[in-house]
XYZ file of C-alpha atoms in Angstrom:
264
model
C 114.802 110.675 72.438
C 110.555 110.056 72.871
C 110.273 107.927 69.835
C 112.945 106.144 70.517
C 113.553 105.672 74.307
C 110.974 102.467 74.541
C 112.417 101.015 71.879
C 116.441 101.219 73.041
C 116.604 97.032 73.116
C 116.718 97.384 68.831
C 118.845 100.236 68.838
C 122.752 100.645 68.803
C 124.643 102.818 71.640
C 127.490 104.828 70.069
C 129.600 106.754 72.484
C 132.150 108.299 70.503
C 134.855 111.886 71.407
C 132.086 114.051 70.125
C 128.795 112.215 71.154
C 126.630 109.810 71.436
C 124.688 108.146 69.378
C 121.846 106.217 70.023
C 120.090 104.668 66.348
C 118.561 101.878 64.975
C 121.600 99.503 63.318
C 119.381 99.950 60.001
C 116.640 102.283 59.545
C 112.830 100.477 60.103
C 111.813 102.114 57.462
C 110.204 99.114 56.001
C 107.568 99.152 58.978
C 106.084 103.042 57.584
C 102.798 101.829 56.451
C 103.003 104.564 53.530
C 106.666 103.430 52.104
C 105.630 99.262 52.984
C 102.221 99.664 50.944
C 103.677 101.552 48.212
C 103.451 99.709 45.015
C 106.492 101.632 43.379
C 108.961 103.950 45.691
C 111.609 106.149 43.428
C 114.835 107.416 44.881
C 115.684 110.252 42.644
C 119.750 111.957 43.190
C 122.237 112.270 41.342
C 125.036 110.787 42.796
C 123.413 106.946 43.761
C 126.197 105.221 44.630
C 126.195 101.898 44.689
C 122.612 99.471 45.163
C 123.570 97.856 48.522
C 124.660 101.560 50.235
C 121.431 102.594 49.305
C 119.573 100.362 50.538
C 121.937 100.468 53.110
C 120.841 104.019 54.135
C 117.434 104.342 53.476
C 116.777 101.100 55.692
C 114.035 99.961 52.303
C 113.386 96.820 50.077
C 115.904 96.012 47.508
C 116.383 98.893 45.088
C 116.817 98.239 41.115
C 118.477 100.751 39.174
C 116.696 102.282 36.599
C 118.902 104.496 33.758
C 117.843 105.631 30.104
C 117.765 104.506 27.194
C 120.285 106.872 25.622
C 123.120 108.502 28.067
C 122.000 112.052 29.068
C 123.585 114.893 27.736
C 125.870 116.240 30.585
C 124.854 119.368 31.677
C 127.805 121.948 31.873
C 128.916 123.159 35.426
C 131.349 125.905 34.308
C 135.256 125.297 35.792
C 136.879 124.600 38.880
C 139.455 123.934 40.441
C 140.522 121.238 43.032
C 143.723 121.778 45.088
C 145.270 119.094 47.630
C 146.805 120.766 50.977
C 150.603 119.341 49.385
C 152.029 119.416 53.829
C 151.889 116.561 56.450
C 150.009 119.743 58.149
C 147.051 119.038 59.777
C 143.761 120.864 58.282
C 143.366 123.449 60.726
C 147.049 123.280 61.693
C 149.039 127.208 61.648
C 150.203 126.354 58.440
C 147.826 125.020 56.467
C 144.680 127.409 57.980
C 146.747 130.317 56.788
C 147.035 128.664 53.366
C 143.566 128.222 52.932
C 142.720 131.826 54.253
C 145.341 133.639 51.745
C 142.796 131.850 49.371
C 139.529 133.676 50.583
C 141.550 136.591 50.733
C 142.292 136.119 46.943
C 138.994 134.643 45.889
C 137.600 139.091 47.300
C 134.194 137.533 49.374
C 132.208 134.389 50.581
C 133.384 131.456 51.434
C 132.360 128.059 52.443
C 133.883 125.587 54.605
C 132.906 122.058 54.720
C 132.858 120.110 57.718
C 132.915 115.851 58.375
C 131.661 116.719 61.870
C 129.909 119.417 64.496
C 133.121 118.880 66.519
C 135.825 119.912 63.835
C 133.033 122.773 63.093
C 133.919 124.013 66.543
C 136.975 123.252 66.177
C 137.653 125.613 62.800
C 135.084 128.481 64.575
C 136.710 129.202 67.496
C 139.774 129.934 65.184
C 139.017 132.241 62.373
C 136.814 134.102 65.022
C 140.186 134.325 67.005
C 140.734 136.129 63.779
C 138.489 138.784 63.752
C 136.313 137.291 61.126
C 132.873 137.234 59.670
C 130.933 133.518 61.086
C 127.669 131.637 59.724
C 127.696 128.703 61.496
C 125.270 126.829 59.573
C 122.720 124.208 62.336
C 120.511 121.230 61.827
C 117.274 122.414 60.778
C 118.195 125.888 60.782
C 119.357 127.629 57.719
C 119.248 130.973 58.661
C 122.824 131.777 58.923
C 122.408 130.590 55.279
C 120.513 134.055 53.958
C 122.841 136.095 56.159
C 125.781 134.923 55.067
C 124.159 135.805 51.428
C 123.181 138.906 52.503
C 126.687 139.978 54.095
C 129.734 141.779 51.478
C 131.606 138.860 52.889
C 132.165 136.105 55.814
C 132.746 132.547 56.093
C 130.054 129.536 56.002
C 129.964 126.967 57.605
C 128.613 123.860 57.644
C 129.022 120.744 59.324
C 127.878 117.051 57.575
C 126.228 118.765 54.653
C 128.306 117.691 51.523
C 124.336 118.554 49.447
C 122.331 120.586 49.297
C 123.300 124.126 49.330
C 123.439 126.070 46.211
C 125.939 128.609 45.874
C 125.821 129.053 42.327
C 126.668 132.463 40.774
C 128.560 135.122 42.096
C 127.152 133.895 46.025
C 130.594 131.897 46.642
C 134.138 131.376 44.264
C 136.182 129.169 46.722
C 134.692 126.581 49.163
C 137.501 124.069 51.466
C 137.017 120.990 52.818
C 138.206 120.714 55.797
C 138.770 116.474 55.978
C 138.011 113.214 53.678
C 134.380 113.001 54.200
C 134.683 109.582 55.614
C 132.497 109.764 58.510
C 130.269 112.372 59.973
C 128.506 110.453 62.425
C 129.530 107.974 65.455
C 128.133 105.168 63.515
C 129.832 106.068 60.488
C 132.908 106.212 62.165
C 132.242 102.630 64.191
C 131.520 100.964 60.626
C 135.251 103.028 59.124
C 136.979 101.750 62.446
C 136.031 98.471 63.096
C 134.062 96.361 59.932
C 137.454 95.480 57.857
C 137.762 97.493 54.221
C 134.279 98.860 55.119
C 134.316 98.512 51.194
C 130.848 100.543 50.672
C 132.006 103.212 52.896
C 134.951 104.805 50.342
C 131.862 104.529 48.131
C 130.345 107.197 50.139
C 133.811 108.705 50.564
C 133.607 109.939 46.833
C 130.421 110.130 46.144
C 130.608 113.301 49.162
C 133.588 114.375 47.379
C 131.986 114.507 43.711
C 129.025 116.238 45.883
C 131.309 118.642 47.367
C 132.743 119.414 43.955
C 129.826 120.481 42.639
C 128.308 123.127 45.479
C 129.696 126.762 43.549
C 129.512 124.724 40.426
C 125.946 125.062 39.275
C 125.923 127.331 35.590
C 127.873 127.818 32.833
C 128.945 130.475 33.550
C 130.319 129.176 36.959
C 134.667 129.030 37.811
C 135.046 127.741 40.977
C 138.037 126.291 43.182
C 137.907 123.980 45.943
C 140.586 123.314 48.934
C 141.053 120.226 49.973
C 143.017 120.683 53.595
C 143.070 117.053 55.080
C 146.476 116.046 53.913
C 144.722 112.211 53.690
C 142.961 113.396 50.915
C 145.394 113.154 47.986
C 146.046 108.777 49.504
C 142.334 108.442 49.360
C 141.345 110.018 46.113
C 144.300 108.043 44.645
C 142.093 104.354 45.824
C 140.182 102.181 43.001
C 137.452 102.209 45.368
C 136.914 106.073 45.765
C 137.957 106.604 42.210
C 135.193 104.179 40.847
C 132.490 105.857 42.497
C 133.028 109.230 40.978
C 130.935 110.211 37.873
C 132.798 110.554 34.727
C 131.990 114.421 35.175
C 133.948 114.430 37.673
C 136.408 112.060 37.197
C 138.641 114.605 35.076
C 139.108 117.395 38.212
C 140.172 114.891 40.318
C 142.437 113.355 38.222
C 143.960 116.793 37.686
C 143.892 117.597 41.273
C 146.494 114.326 41.404
C 148.283 115.726 39.101
C 148.741 119.096 40.368
C 150.005 117.796 44.163
C 151.994 114.967 42.787
C 154.479 118.595 40.965
């Protein structure tokens, strides 16, 4: 607030069901002298997406995609199974949640839950706590709960808007549950999805986040993990060509298999 209160005329104010968000429409990166004076700037990511969307997110100048002369060998990250909720019930409805918790029991240990928003994470935390289950809530800028979760014999790690940056390799976690389609993780993104036409770049972002989520527990060749998509909208969204185009080749077969299982 001390940083932006004198610049509200340059900000958008978004009021939504889970909070109020005040932010510049575009990140003011070019006003940062270390960025603007740099002769070269390199952005590294396994899920780059489209260059115009990346520029929009970074708030910088035009970005050019760099690629290797020869394709790099795809790394082996073990086996993974993606299973979608086959019912029309909400992601955290009683039957869907019971199904997810049954899979968690079968997994025999730690389960990671990836939520789109803090409001959804709060709802999930309340439901799991009511079931008497050990819950570890990951908060922004505080990863201490992650360490506590890794040291516990079992438990449920809940994260909001964290589809990347979590390394759950080996036997640390074999079950990752994605509660809702990651279309929007902030009031600003919800505004874009709701009011800016088809928001094609947001559909690309969904593909990126699904890809990131499906890599959390698959980091090494020996990893064998399962992922659950609880949102009943998952199948329809993943069938969208714009979403599928933003999913890299290494993940395409996993998504295709998930849709085949869902159809059967």
